[in-house]
Tab-separated table of C-alpha atoms and ligand atoms in Angstrom:
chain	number	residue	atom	x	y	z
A	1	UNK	CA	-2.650	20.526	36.316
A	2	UNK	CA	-2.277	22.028	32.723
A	3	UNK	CA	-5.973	22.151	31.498
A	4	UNK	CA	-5.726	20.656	28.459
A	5	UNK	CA	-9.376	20.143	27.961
A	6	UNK	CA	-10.022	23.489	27.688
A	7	UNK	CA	-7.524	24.585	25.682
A	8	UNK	CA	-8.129	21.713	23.266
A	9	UNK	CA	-12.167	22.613	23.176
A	10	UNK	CA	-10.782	25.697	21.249
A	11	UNK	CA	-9.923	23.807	18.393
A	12	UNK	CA	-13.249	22.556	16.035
A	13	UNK	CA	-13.625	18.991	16.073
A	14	UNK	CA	-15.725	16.401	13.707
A	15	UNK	CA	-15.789	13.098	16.128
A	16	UNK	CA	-15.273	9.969	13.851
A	17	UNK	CA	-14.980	7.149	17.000
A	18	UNK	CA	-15.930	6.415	20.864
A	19	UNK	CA	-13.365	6.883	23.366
A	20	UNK	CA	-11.269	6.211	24.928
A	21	UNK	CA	-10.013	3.024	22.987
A	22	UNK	CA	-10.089	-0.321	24.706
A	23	UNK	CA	-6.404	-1.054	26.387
A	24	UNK	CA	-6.115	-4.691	26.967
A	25	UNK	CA	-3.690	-7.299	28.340
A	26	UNK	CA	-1.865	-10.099	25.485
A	27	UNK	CA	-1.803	-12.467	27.904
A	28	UNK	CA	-0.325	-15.400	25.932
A	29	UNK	CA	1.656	-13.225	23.948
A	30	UNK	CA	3.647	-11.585	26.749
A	31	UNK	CA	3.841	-15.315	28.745
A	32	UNK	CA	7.291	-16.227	27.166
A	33	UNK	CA	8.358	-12.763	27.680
A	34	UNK	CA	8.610	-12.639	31.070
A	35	UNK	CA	6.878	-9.012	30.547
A	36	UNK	CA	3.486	-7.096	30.830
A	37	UNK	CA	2.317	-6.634	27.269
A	38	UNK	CA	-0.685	-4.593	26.691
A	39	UNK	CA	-2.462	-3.127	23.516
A	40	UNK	CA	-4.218	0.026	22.707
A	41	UNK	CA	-6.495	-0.583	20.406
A	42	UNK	CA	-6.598	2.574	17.854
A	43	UNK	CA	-7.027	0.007	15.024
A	44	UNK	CA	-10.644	-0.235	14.982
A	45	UNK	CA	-11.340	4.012	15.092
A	46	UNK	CA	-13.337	5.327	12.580
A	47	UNK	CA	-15.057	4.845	9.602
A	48	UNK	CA	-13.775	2.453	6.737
A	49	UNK	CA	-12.100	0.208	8.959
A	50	UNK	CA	-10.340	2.527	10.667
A	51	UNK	CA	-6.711	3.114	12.133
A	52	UNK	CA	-4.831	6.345	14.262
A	53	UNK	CA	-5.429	8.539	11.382
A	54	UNK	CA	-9.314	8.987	13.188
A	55	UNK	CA	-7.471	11.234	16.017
A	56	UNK	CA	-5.582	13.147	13.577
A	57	UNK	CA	-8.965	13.392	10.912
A	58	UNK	CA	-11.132	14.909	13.297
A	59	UNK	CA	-9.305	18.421	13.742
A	60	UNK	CA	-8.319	18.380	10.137
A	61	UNK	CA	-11.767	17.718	8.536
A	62	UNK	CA	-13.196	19.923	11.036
A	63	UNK	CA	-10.855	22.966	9.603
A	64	UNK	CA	-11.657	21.576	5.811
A	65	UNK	CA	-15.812	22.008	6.839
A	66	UNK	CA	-14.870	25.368	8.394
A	67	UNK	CA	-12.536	26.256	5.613
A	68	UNK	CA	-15.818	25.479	3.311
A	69	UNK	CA	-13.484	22.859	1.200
A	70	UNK	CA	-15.626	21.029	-1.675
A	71	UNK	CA	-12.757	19.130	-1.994
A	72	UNK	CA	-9.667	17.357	0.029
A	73	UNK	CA	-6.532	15.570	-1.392
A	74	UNK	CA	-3.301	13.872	0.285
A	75	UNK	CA	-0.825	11.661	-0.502
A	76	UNK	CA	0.845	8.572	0.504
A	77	UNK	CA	2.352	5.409	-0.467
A	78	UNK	CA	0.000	2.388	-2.757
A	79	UNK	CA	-1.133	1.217	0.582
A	80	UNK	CA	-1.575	4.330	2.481
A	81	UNK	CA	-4.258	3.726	5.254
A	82	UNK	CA	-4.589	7.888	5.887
A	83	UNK	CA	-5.400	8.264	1.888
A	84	UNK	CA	-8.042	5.347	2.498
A	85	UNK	CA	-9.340	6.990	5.862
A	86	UNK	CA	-9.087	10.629	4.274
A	87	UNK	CA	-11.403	9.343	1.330
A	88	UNK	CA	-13.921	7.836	3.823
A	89	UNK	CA	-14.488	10.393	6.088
A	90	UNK	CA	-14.452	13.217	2.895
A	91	UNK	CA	-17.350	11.097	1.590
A	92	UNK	CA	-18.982	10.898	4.901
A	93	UNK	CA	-19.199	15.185	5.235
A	94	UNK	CA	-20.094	15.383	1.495
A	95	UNK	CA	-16.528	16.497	-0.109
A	96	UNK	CA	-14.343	15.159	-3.180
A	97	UNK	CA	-11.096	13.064	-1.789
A	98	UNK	CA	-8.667	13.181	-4.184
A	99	UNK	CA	-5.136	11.351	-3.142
A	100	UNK	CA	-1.881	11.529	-4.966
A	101	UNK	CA	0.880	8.407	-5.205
A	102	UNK	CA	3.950	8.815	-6.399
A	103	UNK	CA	3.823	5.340	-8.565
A	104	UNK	CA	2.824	3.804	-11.571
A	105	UNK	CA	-1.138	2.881	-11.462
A	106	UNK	CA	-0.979	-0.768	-10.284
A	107	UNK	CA	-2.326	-3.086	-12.578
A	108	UNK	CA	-4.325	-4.521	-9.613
A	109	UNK	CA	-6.135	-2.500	-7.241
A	110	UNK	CA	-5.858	-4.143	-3.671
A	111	UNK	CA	-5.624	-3.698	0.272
A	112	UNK	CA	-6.428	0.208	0.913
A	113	UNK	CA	-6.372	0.673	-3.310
A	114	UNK	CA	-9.587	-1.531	-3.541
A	115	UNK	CA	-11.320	0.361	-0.563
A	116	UNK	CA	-9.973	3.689	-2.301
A	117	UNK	CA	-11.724	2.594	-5.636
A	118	UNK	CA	-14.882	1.475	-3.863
A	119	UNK	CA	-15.339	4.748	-2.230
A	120	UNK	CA	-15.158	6.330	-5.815
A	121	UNK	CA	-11.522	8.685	-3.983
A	122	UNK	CA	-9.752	9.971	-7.626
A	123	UNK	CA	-6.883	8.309	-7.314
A	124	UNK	CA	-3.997	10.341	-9.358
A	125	UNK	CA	-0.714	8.331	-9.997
A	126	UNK	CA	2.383	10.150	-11.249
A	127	UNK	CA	5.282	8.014	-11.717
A	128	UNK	CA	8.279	9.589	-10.409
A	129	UNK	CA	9.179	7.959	-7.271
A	130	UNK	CA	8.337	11.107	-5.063
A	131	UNK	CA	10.958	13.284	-6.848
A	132	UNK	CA	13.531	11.367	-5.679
A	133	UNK	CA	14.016	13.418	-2.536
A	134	UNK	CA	12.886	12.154	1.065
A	135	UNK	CA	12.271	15.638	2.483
A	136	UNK	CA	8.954	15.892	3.785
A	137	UNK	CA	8.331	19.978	3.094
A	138	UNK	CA	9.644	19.395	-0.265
A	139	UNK	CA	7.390	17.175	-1.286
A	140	UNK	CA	4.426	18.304	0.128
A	141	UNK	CA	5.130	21.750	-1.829
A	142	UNK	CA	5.464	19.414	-4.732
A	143	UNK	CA	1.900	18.155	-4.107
A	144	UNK	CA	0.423	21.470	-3.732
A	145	UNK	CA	1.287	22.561	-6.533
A	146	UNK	CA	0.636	19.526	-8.429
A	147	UNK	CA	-2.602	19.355	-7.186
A	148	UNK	CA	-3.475	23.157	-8.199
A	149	UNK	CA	-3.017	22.489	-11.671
A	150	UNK	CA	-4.736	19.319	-11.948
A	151	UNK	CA	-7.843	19.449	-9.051
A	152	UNK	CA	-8.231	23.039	-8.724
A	153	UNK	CA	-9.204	24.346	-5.365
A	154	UNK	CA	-9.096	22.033	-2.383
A	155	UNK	CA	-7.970	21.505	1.500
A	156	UNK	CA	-4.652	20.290	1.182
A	157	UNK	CA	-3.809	17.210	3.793
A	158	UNK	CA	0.006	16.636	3.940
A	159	UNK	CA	1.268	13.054	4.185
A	160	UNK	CA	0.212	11.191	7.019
A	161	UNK	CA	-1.928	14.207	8.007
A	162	UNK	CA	1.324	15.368	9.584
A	163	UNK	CA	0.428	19.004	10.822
A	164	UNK	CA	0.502	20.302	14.655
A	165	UNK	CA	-2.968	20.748	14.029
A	166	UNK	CA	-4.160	16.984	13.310
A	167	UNK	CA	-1.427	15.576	16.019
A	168	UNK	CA	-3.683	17.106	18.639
A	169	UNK	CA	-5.432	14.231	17.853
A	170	UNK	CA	-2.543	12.678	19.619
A	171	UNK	CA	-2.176	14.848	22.236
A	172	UNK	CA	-5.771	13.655	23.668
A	173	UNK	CA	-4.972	9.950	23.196
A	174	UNK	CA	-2.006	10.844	25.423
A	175	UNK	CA	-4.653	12.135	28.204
A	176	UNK	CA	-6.412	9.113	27.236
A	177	UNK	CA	-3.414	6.662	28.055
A	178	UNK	CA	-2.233	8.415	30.953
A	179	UNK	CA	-5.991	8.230	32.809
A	180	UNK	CA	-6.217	4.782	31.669
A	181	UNK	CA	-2.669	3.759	33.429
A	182	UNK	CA	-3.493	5.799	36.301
A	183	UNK	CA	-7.085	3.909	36.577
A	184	UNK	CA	-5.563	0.539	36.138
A	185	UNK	CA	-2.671	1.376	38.717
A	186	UNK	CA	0.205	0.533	35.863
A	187	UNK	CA	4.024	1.394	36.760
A	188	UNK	CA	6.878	1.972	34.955
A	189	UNK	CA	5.080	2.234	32.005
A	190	UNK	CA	6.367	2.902	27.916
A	191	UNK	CA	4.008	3.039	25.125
A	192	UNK	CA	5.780	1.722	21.572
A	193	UNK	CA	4.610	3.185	18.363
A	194	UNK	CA	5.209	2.599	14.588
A	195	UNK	CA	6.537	5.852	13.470
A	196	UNK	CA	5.991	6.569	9.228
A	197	UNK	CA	5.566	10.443	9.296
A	198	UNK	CA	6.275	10.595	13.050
A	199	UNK	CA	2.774	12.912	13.982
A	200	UNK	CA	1.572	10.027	16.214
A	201	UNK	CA	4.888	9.765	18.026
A	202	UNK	CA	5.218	13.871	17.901
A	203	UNK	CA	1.376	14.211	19.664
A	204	UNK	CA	2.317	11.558	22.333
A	205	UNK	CA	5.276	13.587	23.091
A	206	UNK	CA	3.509	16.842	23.248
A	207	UNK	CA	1.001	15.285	25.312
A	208	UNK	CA	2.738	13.103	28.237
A	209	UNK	CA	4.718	16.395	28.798
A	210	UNK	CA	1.873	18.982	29.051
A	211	UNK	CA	0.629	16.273	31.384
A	212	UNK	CA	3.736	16.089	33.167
A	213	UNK	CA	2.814	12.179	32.969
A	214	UNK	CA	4.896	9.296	34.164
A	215	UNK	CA	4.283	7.282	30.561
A	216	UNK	CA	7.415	7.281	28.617
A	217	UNK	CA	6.605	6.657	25.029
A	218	UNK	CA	9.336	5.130	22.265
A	219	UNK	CA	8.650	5.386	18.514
A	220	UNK	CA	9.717	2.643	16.106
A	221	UNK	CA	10.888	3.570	12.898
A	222	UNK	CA	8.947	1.390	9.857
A	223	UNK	CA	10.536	2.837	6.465
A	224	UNK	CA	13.115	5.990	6.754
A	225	UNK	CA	10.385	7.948	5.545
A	226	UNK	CA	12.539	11.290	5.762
A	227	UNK	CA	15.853	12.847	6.289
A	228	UNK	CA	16.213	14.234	9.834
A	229	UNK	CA	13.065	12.671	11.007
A	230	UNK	CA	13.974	12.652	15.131
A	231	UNK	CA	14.780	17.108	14.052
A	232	UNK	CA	10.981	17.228	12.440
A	233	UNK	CA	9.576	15.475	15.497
A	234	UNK	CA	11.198	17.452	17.693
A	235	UNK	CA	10.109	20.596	15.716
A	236	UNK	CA	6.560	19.431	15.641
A	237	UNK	CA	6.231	18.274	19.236
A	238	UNK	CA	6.928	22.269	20.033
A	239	UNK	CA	4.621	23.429	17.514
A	240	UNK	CA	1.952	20.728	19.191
A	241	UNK	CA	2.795	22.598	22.490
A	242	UNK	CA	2.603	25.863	20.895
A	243	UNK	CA	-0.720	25.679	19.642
A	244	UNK	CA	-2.180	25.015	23.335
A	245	UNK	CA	-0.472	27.782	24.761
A	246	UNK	CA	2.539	26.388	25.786
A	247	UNK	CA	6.180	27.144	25.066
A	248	UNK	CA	8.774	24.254	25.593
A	249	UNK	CA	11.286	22.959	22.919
A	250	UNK	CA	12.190	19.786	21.990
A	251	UNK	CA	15.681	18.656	20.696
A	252	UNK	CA	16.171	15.944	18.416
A	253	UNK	CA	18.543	14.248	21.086
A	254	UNK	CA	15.575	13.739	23.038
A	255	UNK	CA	13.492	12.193	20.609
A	256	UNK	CA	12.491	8.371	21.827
A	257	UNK	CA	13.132	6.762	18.455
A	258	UNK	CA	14.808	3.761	17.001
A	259	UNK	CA	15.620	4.199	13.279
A	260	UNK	CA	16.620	2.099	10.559
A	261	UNK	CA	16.611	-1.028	12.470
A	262	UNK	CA	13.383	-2.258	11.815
A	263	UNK	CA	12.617	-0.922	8.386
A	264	UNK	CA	13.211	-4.297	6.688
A	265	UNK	CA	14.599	-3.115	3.210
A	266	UNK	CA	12.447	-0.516	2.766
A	267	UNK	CA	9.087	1.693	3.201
A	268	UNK	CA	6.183	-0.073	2.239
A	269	UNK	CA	7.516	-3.588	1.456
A	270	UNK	CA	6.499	-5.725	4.233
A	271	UNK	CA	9.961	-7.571	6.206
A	272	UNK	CA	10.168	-11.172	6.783
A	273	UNK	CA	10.659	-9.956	10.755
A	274	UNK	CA	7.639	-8.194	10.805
A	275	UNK	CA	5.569	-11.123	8.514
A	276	UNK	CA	6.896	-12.748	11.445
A	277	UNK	CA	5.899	-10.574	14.351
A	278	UNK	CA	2.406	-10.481	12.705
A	279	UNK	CA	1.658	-13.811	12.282
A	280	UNK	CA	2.528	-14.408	16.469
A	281	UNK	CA	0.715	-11.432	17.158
A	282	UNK	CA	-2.266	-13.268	15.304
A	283	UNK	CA	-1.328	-17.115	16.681
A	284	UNK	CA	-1.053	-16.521	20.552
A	285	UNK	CA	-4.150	-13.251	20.716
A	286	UNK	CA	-6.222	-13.342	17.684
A	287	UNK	CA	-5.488	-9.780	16.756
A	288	UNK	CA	-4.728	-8.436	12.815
A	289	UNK	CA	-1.551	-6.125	12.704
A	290	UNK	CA	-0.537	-5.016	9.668
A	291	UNK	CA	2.531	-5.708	7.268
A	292	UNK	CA	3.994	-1.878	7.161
A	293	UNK	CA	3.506	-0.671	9.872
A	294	UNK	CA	2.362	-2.315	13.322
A	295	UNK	CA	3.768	-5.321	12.043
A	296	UNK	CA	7.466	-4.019	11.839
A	297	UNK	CA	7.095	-1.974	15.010
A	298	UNK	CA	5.676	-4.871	16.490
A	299	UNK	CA	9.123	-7.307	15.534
A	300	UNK	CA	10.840	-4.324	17.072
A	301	UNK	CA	9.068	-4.463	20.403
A	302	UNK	CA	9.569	-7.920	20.530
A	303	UNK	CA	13.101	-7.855	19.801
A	304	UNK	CA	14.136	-5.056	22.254
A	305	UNK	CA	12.135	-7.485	25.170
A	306	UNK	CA	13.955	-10.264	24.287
A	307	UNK	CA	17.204	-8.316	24.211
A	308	UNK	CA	15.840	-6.915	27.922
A	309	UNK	CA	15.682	-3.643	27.597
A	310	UNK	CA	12.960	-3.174	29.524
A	311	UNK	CA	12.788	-3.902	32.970
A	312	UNK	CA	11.156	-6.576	34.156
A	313	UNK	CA	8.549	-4.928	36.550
A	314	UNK	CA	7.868	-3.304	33.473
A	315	UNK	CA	4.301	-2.833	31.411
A	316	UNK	CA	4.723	-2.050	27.774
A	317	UNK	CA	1.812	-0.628	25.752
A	318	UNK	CA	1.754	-1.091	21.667
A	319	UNK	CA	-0.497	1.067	20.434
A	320	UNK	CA	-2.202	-0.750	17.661
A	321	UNK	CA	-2.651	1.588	14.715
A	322	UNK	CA	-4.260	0.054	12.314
A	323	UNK	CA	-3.671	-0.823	9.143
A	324	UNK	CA	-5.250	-4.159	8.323
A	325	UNK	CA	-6.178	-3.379	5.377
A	326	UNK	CA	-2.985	-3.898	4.306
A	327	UNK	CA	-2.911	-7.174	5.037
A	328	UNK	CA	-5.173	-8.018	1.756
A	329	UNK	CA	-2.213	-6.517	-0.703
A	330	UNK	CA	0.730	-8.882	0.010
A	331	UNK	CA	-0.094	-13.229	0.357
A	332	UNK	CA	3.215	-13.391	0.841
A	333	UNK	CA	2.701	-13.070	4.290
A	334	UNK	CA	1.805	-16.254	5.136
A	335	UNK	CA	4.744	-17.567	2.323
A	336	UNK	CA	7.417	-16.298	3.931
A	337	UNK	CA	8.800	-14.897	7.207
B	401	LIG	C1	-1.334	1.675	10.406
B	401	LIG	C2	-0.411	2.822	10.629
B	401	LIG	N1	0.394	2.810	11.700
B	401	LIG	C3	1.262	3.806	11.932
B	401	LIG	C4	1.362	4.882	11.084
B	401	LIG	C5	2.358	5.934	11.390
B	401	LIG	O1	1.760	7.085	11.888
B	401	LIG	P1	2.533	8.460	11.759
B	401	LIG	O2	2.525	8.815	10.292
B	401	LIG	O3	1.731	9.391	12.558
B	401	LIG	O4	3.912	8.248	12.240
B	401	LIG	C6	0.538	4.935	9.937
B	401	LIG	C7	0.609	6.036	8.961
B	401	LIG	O5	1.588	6.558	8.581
B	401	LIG	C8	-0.372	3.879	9.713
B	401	LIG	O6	-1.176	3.892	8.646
């Protein structure tokens, strides 16, 4: 078998959580179903409340320490949970988070904003709608530079912490995933996941296939974050493989994602579907998803069930990213959906 431990103990690593992450049955919420419904819970990893951006933090702050960075910054939408979790583990190691949103300052700070504010991150808002252009190497460039002008000196995170580097993070919850099925004796299994920047999606896929492992995965689209998303995947599932010494490419074409149709209207605005899917979620199992992301992935799983395409002997995974925070931004939720 590929060793993938080794090759991954090459990489420096600041842990932020216990693994492996529970994976647990939703009983009532799969009876109607007819299906096997489980849930991985990456929600509750790492400090500040947590979320998937733990995996992805612990290789990047571990290159920031190495890198001797006094200070980080990222970017991300108002209620970006990897600028809140960036800012929380930067104050835990003793650096300077400073996160960028392209948006006017909101006249209330809440959800992830609040937690930002609390942990003192220096929150810069510039007000021109991300430059108008959805191309992710754009506008990190445009961040960059920004932030070289205005913060000096500092370990750059792009959005989402979308490098090959943090989706290692990824590539062990894979190994993580694929012992637990194994353990547990699972078939025919697919693991669904919200896809924003696509580096959770992109580390799955690097990892099930190093593993040569049985566990399908399928990403779900939550805001048509960039142009030729399924290409940049693709591009970083090879880089993922790359990095651990192996070469294989990916093609677009073979990129397990649905896009646009479970977006709602658009990134970051939660959709009466997914207000929907979240409020079940919470009725039949007691469990928080969140309105941008998990929630409209979530509306998506439960939509492609009820349209059966899965098969019935079937045992789907959501992997439960986080994001609760969110939750605290947008009453509507309960108004509506
Ligand atoms: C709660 C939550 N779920 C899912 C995602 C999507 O992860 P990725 O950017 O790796 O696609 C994010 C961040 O973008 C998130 O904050």
């Amino acid at each position: 078998m590929f060793d993938l431990h080794n090759r991954l103990a090459k990489f420096p690593r600041r842990a932020l959580a216990n693994y492996p992450t529970p994976l647990e049955p939703m009983p009532h919420l799969a009876a109607p179903t007819g299906s096997a419904i489980w849930i991985k819970r990456d929600d509750g990893i790492g400090p500040a409340m947590g979320g998937n951006k733990a995996r992805k933090l612990e290789f990047l702050m571990a290159d920031a320490v190495q890198r001797g960075a006094r200070k980080v910054v990222t970017f991300g939408g108002l209620q970006s949970n990897h600028a809140r979790m960036t800012a929380a583990v930067a104050r835990q190691i003793g650096i300077e988070p400073h996160i960028f949103y392209f948006a006017k300052r909101p006249r209330e700070m809440t959800g992830n904003l609040l937690l930002n504010a609390i942990l003192d991150a220096k929150m810069h808002f510039i007000p021109f709608g991300g430059a108008g252009r959805n191309d992710l190497q754009f506008t990190n460039r445009l961040v960059r530079l920004l932030a070289r002008m205005i913060v000096g000196n500092a370990y750059f995170i792009p959005v989402g912490g979308h490098t090959a580097l943090g989706c290692l993070g990824y590539v062990i919850g894979a190994a993580e995933i694929h012992a637990q099925v194994q353990s547990l004796g699972l078939r025919e299994v697919t693991i669904v996941t919200a896809v924003g920047t696509g580096g959770t999606l992109a580390g799955l896929l690097a990892g099930f296939a190093l593993l040569d492992s049985p566990v399908r995965v399928l990403g779900i689209d939550i805001g048509k974050l960039w142009t030729n998303c399924p290409a940049d995947i693709a591009r970083l599932a090879g880089e993922i493989c790359a990095m651990l010494g192996d070469r294989r490419a990916f093609t677009a074409r073979a990129v397990p994602i649905i896009e646009d149709r479970y977006c709602g209207d658009v990134y970051g605005v939660p959709s009466p579907a997914g207000n929907a899917a979240l409020r079940r979620v919470a009725e039949c199992e007691g469990i928080f998803l969140d309105p941008i992301y998990t929630g409209k992935a979530m509306a998506g799983l439960l939509d492609l069930i009820a349209q059966g395409k899965f098969a019935r002997d079937a045992n789907v995974i959501f992997l439960h990213t986080g994001g609760s925070p969110g939750l605290f931004a947008f009453p509507e939720i309960i108004g509506r959906g």
